[in-house]
GROMACS .gro file of C-alpha atoms in nm:
model
  241
    1MET     CA    1   0.024   0.000   0.005
    2MET     CA    2   0.092   0.337  -0.061
    3LEU     CA    3   0.064   0.690   0.134
    4ALA     CA    4  -0.009   1.000  -0.080
    5ILE     CA    5   0.044   1.349   0.076
    6ASP     CA    6  -0.076   1.671  -0.043
    7ALA     CA    7   0.095   1.939   0.152
    8GLY     CA    8  -0.085   2.297   0.046
    9ASN     CA    9  -0.028   2.645   0.190
   10SER     CA   10  -0.263   2.579   0.478
   11ARG     CA   11  -0.349   2.240   0.521
   12THR     CA   12  -0.176   1.884   0.458
   13LYS     CA   13  -0.394   1.607   0.331
   14TRP     CA   14  -0.311   1.246   0.279
   15GLY     CA   15  -0.450   0.914   0.164
   16VAL     CA   16  -0.352   0.557   0.198
   17PHE     CA   17  -0.411   0.356  -0.157
   18ASP     CA   18  -0.391  -0.034  -0.208
   19ASP     CA   19  -0.251  -0.179  -0.505
   20ALA     CA   20  -0.586  -0.151  -0.710
   21GLY     CA   21  -0.583   0.255  -0.658
   22ARG     CA   22  -0.859   0.232  -0.405
   23LEU     CA   23  -0.837   0.503  -0.133
   24LEU     CA   24  -0.857   0.322   0.181
   25ALA     CA   25  -0.827   0.587   0.447
   26GLN     CA   26  -0.754   0.942   0.468
   27GLY     CA   27  -0.703   1.262   0.675
   28GLY     CA   28  -0.602   1.617   0.697
   29LEU     CA   29  -0.475   1.887   0.928
   30ASP     CA   30  -0.355   2.236   0.964
   31ASN     CA   31   0.027   2.259   0.871
   32ALA     CA   32   0.085   2.382   1.221
   33ASP     CA   33  -0.031   2.029   1.356
   34VAL     CA   34   0.175   1.848   1.112
   35ALA     CA   35   0.378   1.662   1.396
   36LEU     CA   36   0.049   1.461   1.460
   37LEU     CA   37   0.069   1.274   1.123
   38GLU     CA   38   0.339   1.053   1.282
   39ARG     CA   39   0.065   0.921   1.504
   40ASP     CA   40  -0.183   0.864   1.229
   41TRP     CA   41   0.061   0.705   0.997
   42ARG     CA   42   0.182   0.466   1.262
   43ALA     CA   43  -0.196   0.328   1.246
   44CYS     CA   44  -0.151   0.225   0.873
   45PRO     CA   45   0.128  -0.044   0.921
   46GLN     CA   46   0.100  -0.197   0.580
   47VAL     CA   47   0.203   0.114   0.396
   48ARG     CA   48   0.523   0.051   0.250
   49ARG     CA   49   0.599   0.361   0.054
   50ALA     CA   50   0.506   0.731   0.029
   51VAL     CA   51   0.457   0.983  -0.241
   52LEU     CA   52   0.440   1.407  -0.151
   53SER     CA   53   0.336   1.703  -0.349
   54CYS     CA   54   0.450   2.008  -0.151
   55VAL     CA   55   0.382   2.361  -0.209
   56GLY     CA   56   0.354   2.479   0.140
   57GLY     CA   57   0.743   2.561   0.145
   58GLU     CA   58   1.070   2.368   0.222
   59ALA     CA   59   1.049   2.373   0.592
   60LEU     CA   60   0.721   2.185   0.573
   61ALA     CA   61   0.865   1.938   0.299
   62ALA     CA   62   1.161   1.870   0.537
   63ARG     CA   63   0.931   1.808   0.826
   64LEU     CA   64   0.759   1.572   0.623
   65GLN     CA   65   1.045   1.395   0.493
   66GLU     CA   66   1.164   1.342   0.870
   67ILE     CA   67   0.849   1.174   0.978
   68CYS     CA   68   0.851   0.940   0.700
   69ALA     CA   69   1.225   0.855   0.760
   70GLY     CA   70   1.133   0.785   1.111
   71LEU     CA   71   0.861   0.556   0.997
   72ALA     CA   72   1.098   0.382   0.748
   73LEU     CA   73   0.894   0.494   0.466
   74PRO     CA   74   1.066   0.540   0.136
   75LEU     CA   75   0.940   0.889  -0.005
   76ARG     CA   76   0.961   1.015  -0.350
   77ARG     CA   77   0.858   1.392  -0.400
   78ILE     CA   78   0.661   1.483  -0.699
   79HIS     CA   79   0.748   1.790  -0.934
   80ALA     CA   80   0.575   1.901  -1.248
   81GLU     CA   81   0.755   1.725  -1.567
   82VAL     CA   82   0.709   1.784  -1.935
   83ARG     CA   83   0.491   1.464  -1.973
   84ALA     CA   84   0.357   1.198  -1.750
   85CYS     CA   85   0.045   0.961  -1.752
   86GLY     CA   86  -0.080   1.089  -2.080
   87VAL     CA   87  -0.059   1.484  -1.997
   88ARG     CA   88   0.177   1.723  -2.160
   89ASN     CA   89   0.284   2.039  -1.961
   90GLY     CA   90   0.236   2.348  -2.160
   91TYR     CA   91   0.439   2.538  -1.931
   92ALA     CA   92   0.750   2.726  -2.090
   93GLU     CA   93   0.951   2.583  -1.768
   94PRO     CA   94   0.761   2.264  -1.681
   95GLN     CA   95   0.880   2.260  -1.321
   96GLN     CA   96   0.738   2.612  -1.255
   97LEU     CA   97   0.390   2.442  -1.225
   98GLY     CA   98   0.309   2.351  -0.897
   99SER     CA   99   0.317   1.989  -0.811
  100ASP     CA  100  -0.048   1.981  -0.653
  101ARG     CA  101  -0.180   2.126  -1.007
  102TRP     CA  102   0.025   1.896  -1.194
  103ALA     CA  103  -0.110   1.601  -1.005
  104ALA     CA  104  -0.477   1.709  -1.032
  105LEU     CA  105  -0.416   1.753  -1.390
  106VAL     CA  106  -0.304   1.393  -1.421
  107ALA     CA  107  -0.622   1.260  -1.219
  108GLY     CA  108  -0.855   1.483  -1.419
  109TRP     CA  109  -0.715   1.341  -1.764
  110GLN     CA  110  -0.750   0.998  -1.654
  111ARG     CA  111  -1.097   1.063  -1.530
  112VAL     CA  112  -1.227   1.243  -1.870
  113ARG     CA  113  -0.991   1.170  -2.140
  114GLY     CA  114  -1.127   1.487  -2.316
  115PRO     CA  115  -1.159   1.852  -2.279
  116CYS     CA  116  -1.140   1.938  -1.920
  117VAL     CA  117  -1.116   2.240  -1.676
  118VAL     CA  118  -0.943   2.145  -1.346
  119ALA     CA  119  -1.037   2.398  -1.072
  120THR     CA  120  -0.905   2.365  -0.710
  121ALA     CA  121  -1.045   2.592  -0.453
  122GLY     CA  122  -0.810   2.639  -0.153
  123THR     CA  123  -0.577   2.892  -0.020
  124ALA     CA  124  -0.590   3.007  -0.369
  125LEU     CA  125  -0.817   2.922  -0.641
  126THR     CA  126  -0.642   2.746  -0.971
  127VAL     CA  127  -0.824   2.713  -1.280
  128ASP     CA  128  -0.644   2.489  -1.540
  129ALA     CA  129  -0.740   2.365  -1.878
  130LEU     CA  130  -0.682   2.049  -2.054
  131SER     CA  131  -0.731   2.002  -2.440
  132GLY     CA  132  -0.906   1.688  -2.579
  133GLN     CA  133  -0.542   1.546  -2.651
  134GLY     CA  134  -0.426   1.568  -2.275
  135GLU     CA  135  -0.226   1.895  -2.318
  136PHE     CA  136  -0.219   2.124  -2.047
  137LEU     CA  137  -0.315   2.456  -2.222
  138GLY     CA  138  -0.259   2.682  -1.906
  139GLY     CA  139  -0.464   2.828  -1.620
  140LEU     CA  140  -0.534   3.123  -1.405
  141ILE     CA  141  -0.476   3.177  -1.008
  142VAL     CA  142  -0.653   3.396  -0.804
  143PRO     CA  143  -0.696   3.476  -0.419
  144GLY     CA  144  -0.928   3.187  -0.267
  145TYR     CA  145  -1.267   3.238  -0.067
  146ALA     CA  146  -1.076   3.300   0.286
  147MET     CA  147  -0.813   3.549   0.124
  148MET     CA  148  -1.075   3.739  -0.088
  149ARG     CA  149  -1.292   3.779   0.236
  150ALA     CA  150  -1.004   3.877   0.462
  151ALA     CA  151  -0.889   4.164   0.221
  152LEU     CA  152  -1.254   4.307   0.222
  153ALA     CA  153  -1.248   4.289   0.605
  154GLY     CA  154  -0.918   4.446   0.615
  155ALA     CA  155  -0.985   4.732   0.410
  156THR     CA  156  -1.319   4.821   0.491
  157ALA     CA  157  -1.503   4.906   0.837
  158ALA     CA  158  -1.834   4.744   0.810
  159VAL     CA  159  -1.724   4.392   0.640
  160ALA     CA  160  -1.713   4.115   0.872
  161PRO     CA  161  -1.467   3.810   0.771
  162VAL     CA  162  -1.667   3.535   0.810
  163GLY     CA  163  -2.088   3.467   0.771
  164GLY     CA  164  -2.319   3.511   0.526
  165ALA     CA  165  -2.547   3.299   0.301
  166LEU     CA  166  -2.533   3.258  -0.091
  167ARG     CA  167  -2.838   3.444  -0.228
  168ASP     CA  168  -2.926   3.547  -0.586
  169PHE     CA  169  -3.015   3.920  -0.438
  170PRO     CA  170  -2.852   3.947  -0.125
  171ALA     CA  171  -3.016   4.190   0.126
  172SER     CA  172  -2.762   4.220   0.400
  173THR     CA  173  -2.419   4.272   0.395
  174ALA     CA  174  -2.270   3.939   0.520
  175ASP     CA  175  -2.508   3.790   0.243
  176ALA     CA  176  -2.338   4.032  -0.028
  177VAL     CA  177  -1.992   3.964   0.067
  178HIS     CA  178  -2.025   3.576   0.065
  179SER     CA  179  -2.246   3.569  -0.230
  180GLY     CA  180  -2.010   3.849  -0.408
  181VAL     CA  181  -1.678   3.656  -0.349
  182LEU     CA  182  -1.839   3.299  -0.449
  183ALA     CA  183  -1.975   3.484  -0.766
  184ALA     CA  184  -1.612   3.600  -0.856
  185LEU     CA  185  -1.449   3.274  -0.813
  186ALA     CA  186  -1.719   3.100  -1.009
  187GLY     CA  187  -1.674   3.360  -1.282
  188VAL     CA  188  -1.314   3.273  -1.309
  189VAL     CA  189  -1.404   2.916  -1.354
  190MET     CA  190  -1.652   2.967  -1.613
  191ARG     CA  191  -1.386   3.217  -1.785
  192VAL     CA  192  -1.152   2.929  -1.867
  193HIS     CA  193  -1.460   2.683  -1.936
  194GLY     CA  194  -1.593   2.914  -2.205
  195SER     CA  195  -1.255   2.985  -2.348
  196LEU     CA  196  -1.160   2.600  -2.342
  197ALA     CA  197  -1.508   2.529  -2.522
  198GLU     CA  198  -1.459   2.783  -2.770
  199ARG     CA  199  -1.098   2.622  -2.860
  200GLU     CA  200  -1.216   2.269  -2.845
  201GLY     CA  201  -1.546   2.307  -3.025
  202ALA     CA  202  -1.711   2.086  -2.755
  203GLU     CA  203  -1.839   2.138  -2.373
  204PRO     CA  204  -1.557   2.050  -2.159
  205ALA     CA  205  -1.575   1.845  -1.833
  206CYS     CA  206  -1.559   2.049  -1.513
  207LEU     CA  207  -1.375   1.900  -1.208
  208LEU     CA  208  -1.385   2.064  -0.876
  209ALA     CA  209  -1.151   2.000  -0.557
  210GLY     CA  210  -0.999   2.165  -0.267
  211GLY     CA  211  -1.121   2.263   0.079
  212ASP     CA  212  -1.386   2.523  -0.041
  213ALA     CA  213  -1.513   2.333  -0.355
  214HIS     CA  214  -1.854   2.258  -0.152
  215LEU     CA  215  -1.884   2.638  -0.150
  216LEU     CA  216  -1.853   2.683  -0.547
  217ALA     CA  217  -2.028   2.380  -0.635
  218PRO     CA  218  -2.387   2.525  -0.651
  219LEU     CA  219  -2.265   2.803  -0.880
  220LEU     CA  220  -2.107   2.594  -1.143
  221PRO     CA  221  -2.179   2.287  -1.387
  222ALA     CA  222  -1.898   2.089  -1.209
  223ARG     CA  223  -1.845   1.747  -1.062
  224VAL     CA  224  -1.681   1.772  -0.706
  225VAL     CA  225  -1.378   1.539  -0.662
  226PRO     CA  226  -1.250   1.615  -0.327
  227GLU     CA  227  -0.936   1.382  -0.348
  228LEU     CA  228  -0.828   1.461  -0.683
  229VAL     CA  229  -0.474   1.567  -0.607
  230LEU     CA  230  -0.429   1.246  -0.394
  231HIS     CA  231  -0.548   1.044  -0.681
  232GLY     CA  232  -0.305   1.206  -0.928
  233LEU     CA  233  -0.018   1.147  -0.692
  234TYR     CA  234  -0.097   0.782  -0.676
  235LEU     CA  235  -0.095   0.752  -1.073
  236LEU     CA  236   0.235   0.970  -1.079
  237GLU     CA  237   0.413   0.732  -0.834
  238ASN     CA  238   0.285   0.392  -1.013
  239ALA     CA  239   0.363   0.537  -1.351
  240VAL     CA  240   0.738   0.477  -1.243
  241ALA     CA  241   0.699   0.202  -0.976
   0.00000   0.00000   0.00000
């Protein structure tokens, strides 16, 4: 069995996969609590190797490597490549693409095998486009839900950083902020979706992952796949295993 680790800017998520690619166990915690992962992973004694995507900084990557070494788990760290698992990386400098985005694109291609928008709503919102030939065409990055709300709260006197409900016609400040931020984020996804549809001459699939996917889902023609990055890590590791 294999441990997949997705270490983001705010949280570290993990999953245990069997040899058939089934997700058997999973968890996640804030990066400040990463030391607790040793306890969680000791409860998975059949795991024999680990694969890591880390965009949360080198200190976090080093801590995760230490934990895996203490558990005698060989660890491979993933970086974006020119090509893997049927996906070609369109970045001018392929390794500049975040490893989490790369893993999500690989998993998206394996699921759809056609034109696809892969959106991940976390600390930032990333929205990436895959052509019908598996080419990563490029993508957009904007602040995520919490970051947008924090920016509004920090620059205005009457806007709270939390609260509100999604409304078509918000009639309170809290609802207006919550609904407005979600509409802005959904608009970024739909902008890429429309551009990809025009390029491909077909309606693209839309996959939505990340901790805030459930907030955006009501506004998008998307399928929520919460563990998309973890599945991509499994695919990338087993492509060379």
